[in-house]
Short mmCIF file of C-alpha atoms in Angstrom, two decimals:
data_model
loop_
_atom_site.label_atom_id
_atom_site.label_comp_id
_atom_site.label_asym_id
_atom_site.label_seq_id
_atom_site.Cartn_x
_atom_site.Cartn_y
_atom_site.Cartn_z
CA MET A 120 127.70 98.91 80.12
CA LYS A 121 127.61 102.51 78.95
CA THR A 122 126.14 105.38 80.95
CA PHE A 123 126.70 109.11 81.47
CA ARG A 124 129.70 110.13 83.55
CA ILE A 125 128.52 112.92 85.87
CA GLY A 126 126.08 112.37 88.75
CA GLY A 127 122.87 110.38 88.63
CA VAL A 128 120.72 108.42 91.08
CA HIS A 129 118.95 105.05 91.23
CA PRO A 130 115.33 105.46 92.36
CA ALA A 131 113.14 102.37 92.64
CA GLU A 132 111.88 101.54 89.14
CA ASN A 133 108.30 100.44 89.89
CA LYS A 134 107.56 99.54 86.25
CA LEU A 135 104.20 98.08 87.27
CA SER A 136 102.65 98.23 83.79
CA ALA A 137 105.63 96.96 81.77
CA ARG A 138 103.84 93.72 80.82
CA GLU A 139 100.51 95.36 80.04
CA PRO A 140 99.82 95.55 76.28
CA ILE A 141 98.67 98.86 74.87
CA LYS A 142 94.87 99.19 75.02
CA VAL A 143 92.81 101.64 73.00
CA ALA A 144 91.20 104.15 75.34
CA GLU A 145 87.52 104.94 74.88
CA LEU A 146 86.60 108.20 73.21
CA PRO A 147 85.65 111.05 75.54
CA LYS A 148 82.23 112.68 75.41
CA VAL A 149 83.89 116.08 75.06
CA ALA A 150 87.49 116.50 73.92
CA VAL A 151 89.39 119.57 75.11
CA PHE A 152 92.45 120.82 73.22
CA PRO A 153 94.73 123.37 74.93
CA MET A 154 96.43 125.63 72.40
CA GLY A 155 99.81 125.47 74.15
CA GLN A 156 100.82 121.82 73.66
CA HIS A 157 104.38 122.72 72.70
CA ILE A 158 107.29 124.97 73.61
CA GLY A 159 106.79 128.44 72.17
CA ALA A 160 103.76 130.50 71.26
CA PRO A 161 100.29 128.91 71.55
CA ALA A 162 98.60 127.79 68.35
CA VAL A 163 95.80 129.96 66.96
CA PRO A 164 92.32 128.39 66.62
CA VAL A 165 90.96 128.17 63.07
CA VAL A 166 87.55 126.81 64.13
CA GLN A 167 84.64 128.40 65.96
CA LYS A 168 81.49 127.34 67.76
CA GLY A 169 79.25 125.19 65.58
CA ASP A 170 81.93 124.01 63.15
CA LYS A 171 81.93 120.31 62.22
CA VAL A 172 85.25 118.46 62.40
CA LYS A 173 86.59 114.98 61.72
CA VAL A 174 89.43 113.01 63.21
CA GLY A 175 92.53 114.67 61.77
CA THR A 176 90.94 118.06 60.98
CA LEU A 177 93.18 121.07 61.60
CA ILE A 178 91.73 123.07 64.49
CA ALA A 179 94.62 125.42 65.26
CA LYS A 180 97.47 126.79 63.14
CA PRO A 181 100.95 127.83 64.29
CA ALA A 182 101.33 131.38 65.61
CA GLU A 183 102.91 133.64 63.01
CA ASN A 184 106.60 134.56 63.26
CA ALA A 185 107.07 132.44 66.37
CA LEU A 186 108.10 128.98 67.52
CA SER A 187 104.80 127.14 67.30
CA THR A 188 103.02 124.21 65.69
CA SER A 189 99.60 122.96 64.56
CA ILE A 190 96.93 121.12 66.55
CA PHE A 191 94.51 118.62 65.06
CA SER A 192 91.22 117.21 66.25
CA SER A 193 91.40 113.66 67.59
CA VAL A 194 87.62 113.22 67.40
CA SER A 195 84.74 113.92 65.06
CA GLY A 196 81.88 116.13 66.14
CA THR A 197 80.89 119.74 66.70
CA VAL A 198 82.94 122.56 68.18
CA GLN A 199 81.19 123.51 71.42
CA LYS A 200 83.22 126.61 72.21
CA VAL A 201 86.61 128.28 72.16
CA ASP A 202 87.34 129.05 75.79
CA THR A 203 89.98 128.26 78.43
CA VAL A 204 90.94 125.14 80.37
CA VAL A 205 93.21 124.44 83.34
CA ASP A 206 96.10 122.41 81.93
CA ALA A 207 98.69 120.22 83.64
CA SER A 208 100.64 123.29 84.80
CA GLY A 209 97.64 124.50 86.79
CA TYR A 210 97.10 127.63 84.69
CA LYS A 211 94.17 128.56 82.47
CA ARG A 212 95.04 128.26 78.79
CA PRO A 213 93.08 128.95 75.58
CA ALA A 214 91.38 125.77 74.40
CA VAL A 215 88.95 124.33 71.85
CA TYR A 216 86.08 122.12 73.13
CA ILE A 217 84.61 119.52 70.75
CA ALA A 218 81.49 117.45 71.47
CA VAL A 219 82.17 113.94 70.19
CA GLU A 220 79.75 112.52 67.61
CA GLY A 221 80.87 109.19 66.17
CA ASP A 222 84.39 108.57 64.88
CA GLU A 223 84.68 109.83 61.31
CA TRP A 224 88.26 110.27 60.03
CA GLU A 225 89.65 112.52 57.32
CA GLU A 226 89.82 110.45 54.13
CA SER A 227 93.44 111.46 53.51
CA ILE A 228 94.65 109.35 56.47
CA ASP A 229 95.83 105.82 55.64
CA ARG A 230 94.31 103.64 58.38
CA SER A 231 95.70 100.31 57.13
CA ASP A 232 98.19 98.26 59.17
CA LYS A 233 100.48 97.68 56.19
CA LEU A 234 104.08 98.66 56.91
CA VAL A 235 105.40 101.29 54.50
CA THR A 236 109.18 101.61 54.14
CA LEU A 237 111.49 104.08 52.44
CA LYS A 238 111.79 101.65 49.54
CA ASP A 239 108.06 102.12 48.95
CA LYS A 240 108.48 105.90 48.74
CA PRO A 241 111.75 106.66 46.95
CA GLU A 242 110.48 110.13 46.08
CA LEU A 243 110.86 111.33 49.68
CA THR A 244 113.50 114.02 50.17
CA PRO A 245 114.81 115.56 53.42
CA GLU A 246 112.81 118.68 52.64
CA SER A 247 109.56 116.82 51.96
CA ILE A 248 109.93 114.76 55.14
CA ILE A 249 110.45 117.90 57.24
CA GLU A 250 107.46 119.55 55.60
CA LYS A 251 105.23 116.58 56.38
CA VAL A 252 106.47 116.53 59.98
CA LYS A 253 105.76 120.24 60.28
CA ASN A 254 102.29 119.93 58.77
CA ALA A 255 101.43 117.05 61.14
CA GLY A 256 102.12 119.14 64.26
CA ILE A 257 104.73 116.74 65.65
CA VAL A 258 106.66 117.71 68.78
CA GLY A 259 109.07 115.95 71.11
CA MET A 260 106.99 113.24 72.79
CA GLY A 261 109.27 112.81 75.78
CA GLY A 262 107.75 115.81 77.54
CA ALA A 263 109.81 118.75 76.28
CA CYS A 264 107.41 119.22 73.32
CA PHE A 265 109.88 121.11 71.12
CA PRO A 266 108.54 121.30 67.53
CA THR A 267 110.28 118.46 65.68
CA HIS A 268 110.58 120.16 62.30
CA VAL A 269 112.63 122.96 63.87
CA LYS A 270 114.98 120.47 65.50
CA LEU A 271 115.58 118.82 62.13
CA MET A 272 116.80 122.11 60.59
CA PRO A 273 119.61 123.22 62.93
CA PRO A 274 121.24 126.51 61.95
CA GLN A 275 125.04 126.67 61.63
CA PHE A 276 125.71 123.06 62.64
CA LYS A 277 125.81 119.88 60.55
CA PRO A 278 124.59 116.87 62.58
CA GLN A 279 126.46 113.57 62.52
CA TRP A 280 123.93 111.26 64.16
CA VAL A 281 120.33 110.90 65.18
CA ILE A 282 120.09 109.45 68.69
CA ILE A 283 116.74 108.00 69.74
CA ASN A 284 115.86 108.39 73.40
CA ALA A 285 114.26 105.05 74.30
CA VAL A 286 115.60 105.20 77.85
CA GLU A 287 112.35 105.95 79.72
CA CYS A 288 114.34 106.43 82.93
CA GLU A 289 111.43 107.94 84.90
CA PRO A 290 110.19 105.42 87.47
CA TYR A 291 106.75 103.91 86.81
CA LEU A 292 106.43 104.97 83.13
CA THR A 293 106.29 102.20 80.49
CA ALA A 294 104.63 103.81 77.44
CA ASP A 295 107.84 103.92 75.36
CA HIS A 296 108.74 100.36 76.39
CA ARG A 297 105.42 98.99 75.17
CA LEU A 298 105.59 101.07 71.98
CA MET A 299 108.95 99.51 71.09
CA LEU A 300 107.64 96.01 71.68
CA GLU A 301 104.39 96.44 69.77
CA LYS A 302 105.42 98.84 66.97
CA ALA A 303 109.10 98.02 66.46
CA ASP A 304 109.04 98.03 62.65
CA GLU A 305 107.21 101.35 62.46
CA VAL A 306 109.56 102.91 65.00
CA LEU A 307 112.62 101.82 63.00
CA VAL A 308 111.22 103.24 59.76
CA GLY A 309 110.55 106.44 61.72
CA VAL A 310 114.20 106.50 62.79
CA GLU A 311 115.30 106.14 59.16
CA LEU A 312 113.00 109.01 58.18
CA LEU A 313 114.52 111.21 60.89
CA MET A 314 118.01 110.27 59.69
CA LYS A 315 117.15 111.10 56.11
CA ALA A 316 115.58 114.41 57.13
CA ALA A 317 118.69 115.31 59.15
CA LYS A 318 120.97 114.11 56.32
CA VAL A 319 122.93 111.68 58.48
CA THR A 320 123.89 108.08 57.81
CA LYS A 321 124.13 106.75 61.36
CA GLY A 322 121.47 106.36 64.01
CA PHE A 323 121.57 105.11 67.59
CA ILE A 324 118.79 103.90 69.89
CA GLY A 325 119.67 104.16 73.57
CA ILE A 326 117.74 101.68 75.77
CA GLU A 327 118.35 100.98 79.45
CA GLU A 328 119.17 97.41 80.45
CA ASN A 329 115.93 97.07 82.45
CA LYS A 330 114.16 96.56 79.08
CA PRO A 331 115.99 93.43 77.82
CA ASP A 332 113.07 92.35 75.62
CA ALA A 333 113.07 95.68 73.74
CA ILE A 334 116.87 95.59 73.39
CA ALA A 335 116.76 92.07 71.96
CA LEU A 336 113.88 92.76 69.57
CA LEU A 337 115.24 95.99 68.11
CA THR A 338 118.80 94.64 67.91
CA GLU A 339 117.58 91.67 65.89
CA LYS A 340 115.55 93.84 63.52
CA CYS A 341 118.36 96.37 63.07
CA LYS A 342 120.88 93.67 62.17
CA ALA A 343 118.48 92.15 59.66
CA GLN A 344 116.94 95.22 58.05
CA HIS A 345 118.49 98.46 59.36
CA PRO A 346 122.30 98.10 59.52
CA ASN A 347 122.75 101.87 59.76
CA ILE A 348 120.92 101.91 63.12
CA GLU A 349 122.66 100.63 66.25
CA VAL A 350 120.90 99.69 69.50
CA VAL A 351 123.00 100.81 72.48
CA PRO A 352 122.22 99.06 75.81
CA LEU A 353 122.73 101.44 78.72
CA LYS A 354 123.17 100.99 82.44
CA THR A 355 120.01 101.84 84.34
CA LYS A 356 120.57 105.25 85.90
CA TYR A 357 118.44 108.36 86.25
CA PRO A 358 118.30 110.91 84.48
CA GLN A 359 119.77 109.13 81.47
CA GLY A 360 116.88 110.38 79.32
CA GLY A 361 118.21 113.94 79.50
CA GLU A 362 119.57 115.01 76.12
CA LYS A 363 123.04 115.86 77.37
CA GLN A 364 123.26 112.74 79.52
CA LEU A 365 122.16 110.51 76.63
CA ILE A 366 124.72 112.02 74.26
CA ASP A 367 127.46 111.46 76.84
CA ALA A 368 126.36 107.86 77.36
CA VAL A 369 126.02 106.92 73.68
CA VAL A 370 128.79 108.83 71.84
CA ARG A 371 130.91 110.13 74.75
CA ARG A 372 130.57 113.82 73.88
CA GLN A 373 129.57 116.48 76.39
CA VAL A 374 127.42 119.45 75.38
CA PRO A 375 128.78 122.81 76.60
CA ALA A 376 126.74 125.02 78.94
CA PRO A 377 123.73 126.97 77.58
CA PRO A 378 123.08 128.39 75.07
CA ALA A 379 124.91 125.47 73.39
CA LEU A 380 122.60 122.85 71.86
CA PRO A 381 123.10 119.08 71.42
CA VAL A 382 123.61 119.54 67.70
CA SER A 383 126.74 121.57 68.49
CA VAL A 384 128.45 118.25 69.24
CA GLY A 385 126.84 116.52 66.25
CA ALA A 386 123.74 114.91 67.77
CA ILE A 387 120.02 115.34 67.14
CA ILE A 388 117.98 113.70 69.90
CA GLN A 389 114.45 112.43 69.31
CA ASN A 390 112.16 110.43 71.56
CA VAL A 391 111.07 106.94 70.44
CA GLY A 392 107.45 108.12 70.47
CA THR A 393 108.44 110.96 68.16
CA ALA A 394 109.99 108.46 65.73
CA TYR A 395 106.71 106.56 65.64
CA ALA A 396 104.72 109.77 65.11
CA VAL A 397 107.06 110.71 62.24
CA TYR A 398 106.42 107.33 60.61
CA GLU A 399 102.67 107.84 60.84
CA ALA A 400 102.85 111.41 59.54
CA VAL A 401 105.11 110.73 56.58
CA MET A 402 103.99 107.25 55.58
CA LYS A 403 100.32 107.34 56.63
CA ASN A 404 99.52 111.05 56.32
CA LYS A 405 98.35 110.98 59.94
CA PRO A 406 98.70 114.12 62.06
CA LEU A 407 99.67 113.86 65.72
CA PHE A 408 96.41 113.49 67.64
CA GLU A 409 96.95 110.40 69.81
CA ARG A 410 99.73 108.87 71.89
CA VAL A 411 100.51 106.07 74.34
CA VAL A 412 100.00 107.04 77.99
CA THR A 413 100.92 105.04 81.10
CA VAL A 414 98.41 105.20 83.97
CA THR A 415 99.92 103.65 87.09
CA GLY A 416 100.41 103.58 90.84
CA LYS A 417 100.94 100.98 93.57
CA ARG A 418 97.37 101.26 94.84
CA LEU A 419 95.74 101.42 91.41
CA LYS A 420 93.78 98.24 90.60
CA HIS A 421 94.94 97.86 86.99
CA PRO A 422 98.03 99.87 85.96
CA SER A 423 97.83 100.11 82.16
CA ASN A 424 99.12 101.62 78.94
CA PHE A 425 96.54 103.33 76.71
CA LEU A 426 96.58 104.59 73.14
CA THR A 427 94.78 107.82 73.95
CA ARG A 428 93.29 110.55 71.79
CA MET A 429 94.43 114.07 72.68
CA GLY A 430 91.78 115.95 74.62
CA THR A 431 90.69 112.94 76.69
CA PRO A 432 90.37 113.85 80.40
CA MET A 433 92.83 112.03 82.65
CA SER A 434 89.91 111.07 84.91
CA GLN A 435 88.60 108.80 82.16
CA LEU A 436 91.89 106.88 82.01
CA ILE A 437 92.01 106.59 85.80
CA ASP A 438 88.46 105.19 85.80
CA ALA A 439 89.52 102.63 83.17
CA CYS A 440 92.18 101.43 85.63
CA GLY A 441 89.69 100.93 88.45
CA GLY A 442 89.28 104.51 89.65
CA LEU A 443 91.08 106.53 92.29
CA PRO A 444 91.95 104.38 95.32
CA ASP A 445 90.30 105.16 98.64
CA GLY A 446 92.04 107.55 101.00
CA ASP A 447 94.41 110.39 100.29
CA ALA A 448 95.94 110.39 96.83
CA LYS A 449 98.17 112.64 94.78
CA VAL A 450 97.76 112.67 91.01
CA ILE A 451 100.88 113.51 89.02
CA GLY A 452 101.15 114.29 85.34
CA GLY A 453 104.27 112.39 84.26
CA GLY A 454 106.65 110.45 86.47
CA PRO A 455 107.53 110.94 90.14
CA MET A 456 110.87 112.67 89.50
CA MET A 457 109.96 115.40 86.99
CA GLY A 458 106.16 115.22 86.87
CA LYS A 459 103.93 117.85 88.43
CA ALA A 460 100.96 117.44 90.73
CA LEU A 461 97.63 118.11 89.02
CA VAL A 462 95.01 120.47 90.41
CA ASN A 463 92.24 118.14 89.19
CA THR A 464 91.81 114.96 87.17
CA ASP A 465 89.90 116.62 84.33
CA VAL A 466 93.17 117.86 82.83
CA PRO A 467 93.19 116.75 79.17
CA ILE A 468 95.80 114.49 77.62
CA CYS A 469 98.14 116.53 75.43
CA LYS A 470 101.08 115.84 73.14
CA GLY A 471 103.52 115.71 76.05
CA SER A 472 101.40 113.55 78.37
CA SER A 473 103.54 110.46 78.89
CA GLY A 474 101.88 109.26 82.08
CA VAL A 475 99.44 109.70 84.93
CA LEU A 476 100.74 108.55 88.31
CA ILE A 477 98.62 107.99 91.42
CA LEU A 478 100.53 108.15 94.70
CA SER A 479 98.99 107.48 98.09
CA GLY A 480 99.00 110.28 100.62
CA GLU A 481 101.71 108.45 102.56
CA GLU A 482 103.93 108.08 99.47
CA ALA A 483 103.45 111.70 98.44
CA ARG A 484 103.79 113.32 101.85
CA ARG A 485 107.01 115.26 102.22
CA LYS A 486 109.09 114.90 105.36
CA GLU A 487 109.82 118.02 107.35
CA ALA A 488 112.80 119.94 105.95
CA GLN A 489 115.84 120.18 108.20
CA PRO A 490 118.91 122.46 108.06
CA CYS A 491 121.52 121.63 105.43
CA ILE A 492 124.27 119.42 106.93
CA ARG A 493 126.79 120.28 104.19
CA CYS A 494 127.09 116.65 103.09
CA ALA A 495 127.39 117.62 99.38
CA LYS A 496 125.33 114.62 98.25
CA CYS A 497 123.32 116.94 95.99
CA VAL A 498 126.55 118.05 94.33
CA GLY A 499 127.64 114.45 93.78
CA VAL A 500 124.42 113.39 92.03
CA CYS A 501 123.81 116.52 89.91
CA PRO A 502 124.17 115.36 86.29
CA MET A 503 125.04 118.90 85.21
CA GLY A 504 127.88 119.34 87.68
CA LEU A 505 126.13 122.16 89.55
CA GLU A 506 125.94 122.97 93.27
CA PRO A 507 122.23 122.58 94.05
CA TYR A 508 122.56 123.53 97.73
CA LEU A 509 124.08 126.88 96.71
CA LEU A 510 121.56 127.54 93.93
CA ALA A 511 118.66 126.71 96.25
CA THR A 512 119.93 128.90 99.12
CA CYS A 513 120.66 131.87 96.86
CA SER A 514 117.29 131.49 95.10
CA ASP A 515 115.56 131.47 98.48
CA LYS A 516 117.36 134.73 99.30
CA LYS A 517 116.50 136.16 95.84
CA MET A 518 120.17 136.53 94.87
CA TRP A 519 119.36 136.35 91.15
CA ASP A 520 122.66 137.68 89.82
CA LYS A 521 124.56 135.14 91.91
CA VAL A 522 122.56 132.10 90.74
CA GLU A 523 122.87 133.24 87.12
CA VAL A 524 126.65 133.35 87.43
CA GLU A 525 126.59 129.92 89.10
CA GLY A 526 124.89 128.40 86.03
CA ILE A 527 121.32 127.90 87.20
CA THR A 528 120.07 127.92 83.58
CA SER A 529 121.98 124.66 83.02
CA CYS A 530 119.71 122.85 85.51
CA ILE A 531 117.55 120.22 83.79
CA GLU A 532 115.16 120.04 86.76
CA CYS A 533 115.63 116.28 87.12
CA GLY A 534 115.13 116.30 90.90
CA SER A 535 118.16 114.13 91.68
CA CYS A 536 119.34 116.66 94.27
CA GLN A 537 116.07 116.68 96.18
CA PHE A 538 115.79 112.89 95.92
CA THR A 539 119.14 112.34 97.61
CA CYS A 540 119.02 115.12 100.26
CA PRO A 541 119.09 113.58 103.76
CA SER A 542 117.68 116.82 105.21
CA ASN A 543 114.58 116.68 102.95
CA ARG A 544 115.22 120.20 101.71
CA PRO A 545 113.03 121.42 98.79
CA LEU A 546 116.05 121.94 96.56
CA LEU A 547 114.28 121.39 93.23
CA ASP A 548 111.43 123.76 94.15
CA LEU A 549 113.82 126.56 95.00
CA VAL A 550 116.08 125.98 92.00
CA ARG A 551 113.06 125.92 89.66
CA MET A 552 111.93 129.25 91.04
CA GLY A 553 115.39 130.73 90.63
CA LYS A 554 115.84 129.35 87.13
CA GLN A 555 112.52 130.75 85.95
CA THR A 556 113.30 134.17 87.41
CA VAL A 557 116.77 134.26 85.84
CA MET A 558 115.43 133.20 82.44
CA ASN A 559 112.80 135.95 82.63
CA ASN A 560 115.54 138.43 83.48
CA ILE A 561 117.64 137.26 80.55
CA ARG A 562 114.68 137.65 78.17
CA ALA A 563 113.97 141.12 79.54
CA ARG A 564 117.58 142.15 78.90
CA GLN A 565 117.44 140.79 75.37
CA MET A 566 114.23 142.67 74.66
CA ALA A 567 115.69 145.88 76.06
CA ALA A 568 118.81 145.47 73.92
CA LYS A 569 116.68 145.23 70.77
CA LYS A 570 114.91 148.52 71.44
#
C-alpha cells in the first residue's frame, strides 16, 4: 500500500459521521460573508445597504492587481450592512450581511440533477474552463483556499498530472468521504474538467484505505467511463493530505524546499470538493456558495454532514446536531490536528470550512508542558524532515535568523510534532509563531528591495 516516505503519525480516526448521508442545512435568518475567504487580498464588496440579491448574485469582486477571487450570495434577500465580523481566525474582517427573504436563485444557474459530461459540451476549451472557474470564485476546498484558476495556469512549468486529494486524513472529518459516495459521477467529470484545463491526459485520485466503499465505487466508475483517471488506494497515515506528501505517495516525486511548488515536479493538486465545485461551475453555471461541512464530536448527539450555504453561522449547524453538550466544551473550526479553536459559535461558514468539531473540556485540556527530554520523536514524525524541537526553542528565544536558515518556512503546520511529544511541549504553537514572523521578515525584505 502506497504512502509518503518521511515522517507521519497515526492519530485515532474517530470518523463518527462517516455513515451519515449529506443533509441540506436550513437557511440562516441572516447570512454573513467575510471578504477574505481565500489566500490573498480580500474581495471588494459591490453591494451596499438596501440592495436586493438572489442566490448566486455577485456581492464582492476580486481585488485589483492582487491574488484574490469573487464572492457570491448564497441566499436571496436584502443587504443589511457592510461591516465587520469575527471570522474563524478570531480577527475582525470586512463582511457583507444579508437578511434572508425566501430562496430565489439567479435564472442562469442550472438546478437540474441531470449529469452533464464533456461529450455534452465539446466546445469547452482549457481557456474557457479556467475562465468559468475564475468567474465562479472557486478556491481550494481542503482548507488552503488558494484561488483555483491561478493554480491551473502555472508559470514556467508544464504539468504532467492532476492529483485529486480525496485523502481526508484529519481525524473526525467525513465531508469529502460522503461527497465521493453521493456525487461520484459529478466529481469524476470535475476531475476531467481540471485535467482538460491543465492540459494533461492523466489524473489520479488518492484515497486512504479507511474509505473502502469510496475506493470501490470510484474505481468501478473510472474503469467503466474514465480510463484516464486512476484511483490510488493509500495507507492510512497523517498528514497524507498535504500536497507534498500526497505527491510523494502517488507518483513518488518529492517537491524541493520553498519557494518550489508542486507543479515543479509535474503535479497539480486539487481537493475532491474543488473538483465537484468545478463541475457545478462549468456544467451548471453555479458559483461557489455552498459546501459540505462535517459537524462532529464524541459528546454530540447527532454527528452529521451538511450541505451548507456560505454565511450560515456554525451555531445553527451545532443546534441541528442536538446543540452543545453540557459541561466544558471546545469548538474547533476544522479537524483536531490543524483546526483552530473558535472564539464563538457565530462564526460563519466560509469556502474553507470543512468541519466543526466539538471537544469536551477533558479532551481539549492540555497537559502541563515538561522539559524536552531529547527523544527526537518530533524529528522522526515530521513529514518535512525538519527539527521541530530546534525550531520551537529558537522561536521561543526569538532567534529569527536561525529558524529561517533551519527551514521553518517549509513547515506545513500539521501538528505531528506536538501530537507525538511525550513532554507535552507546545511545539506547533511556537513553530507557527516563528514561521509567521520569518515570512513577514521575508516580505519586508522583498518590499525593501523593490524600492
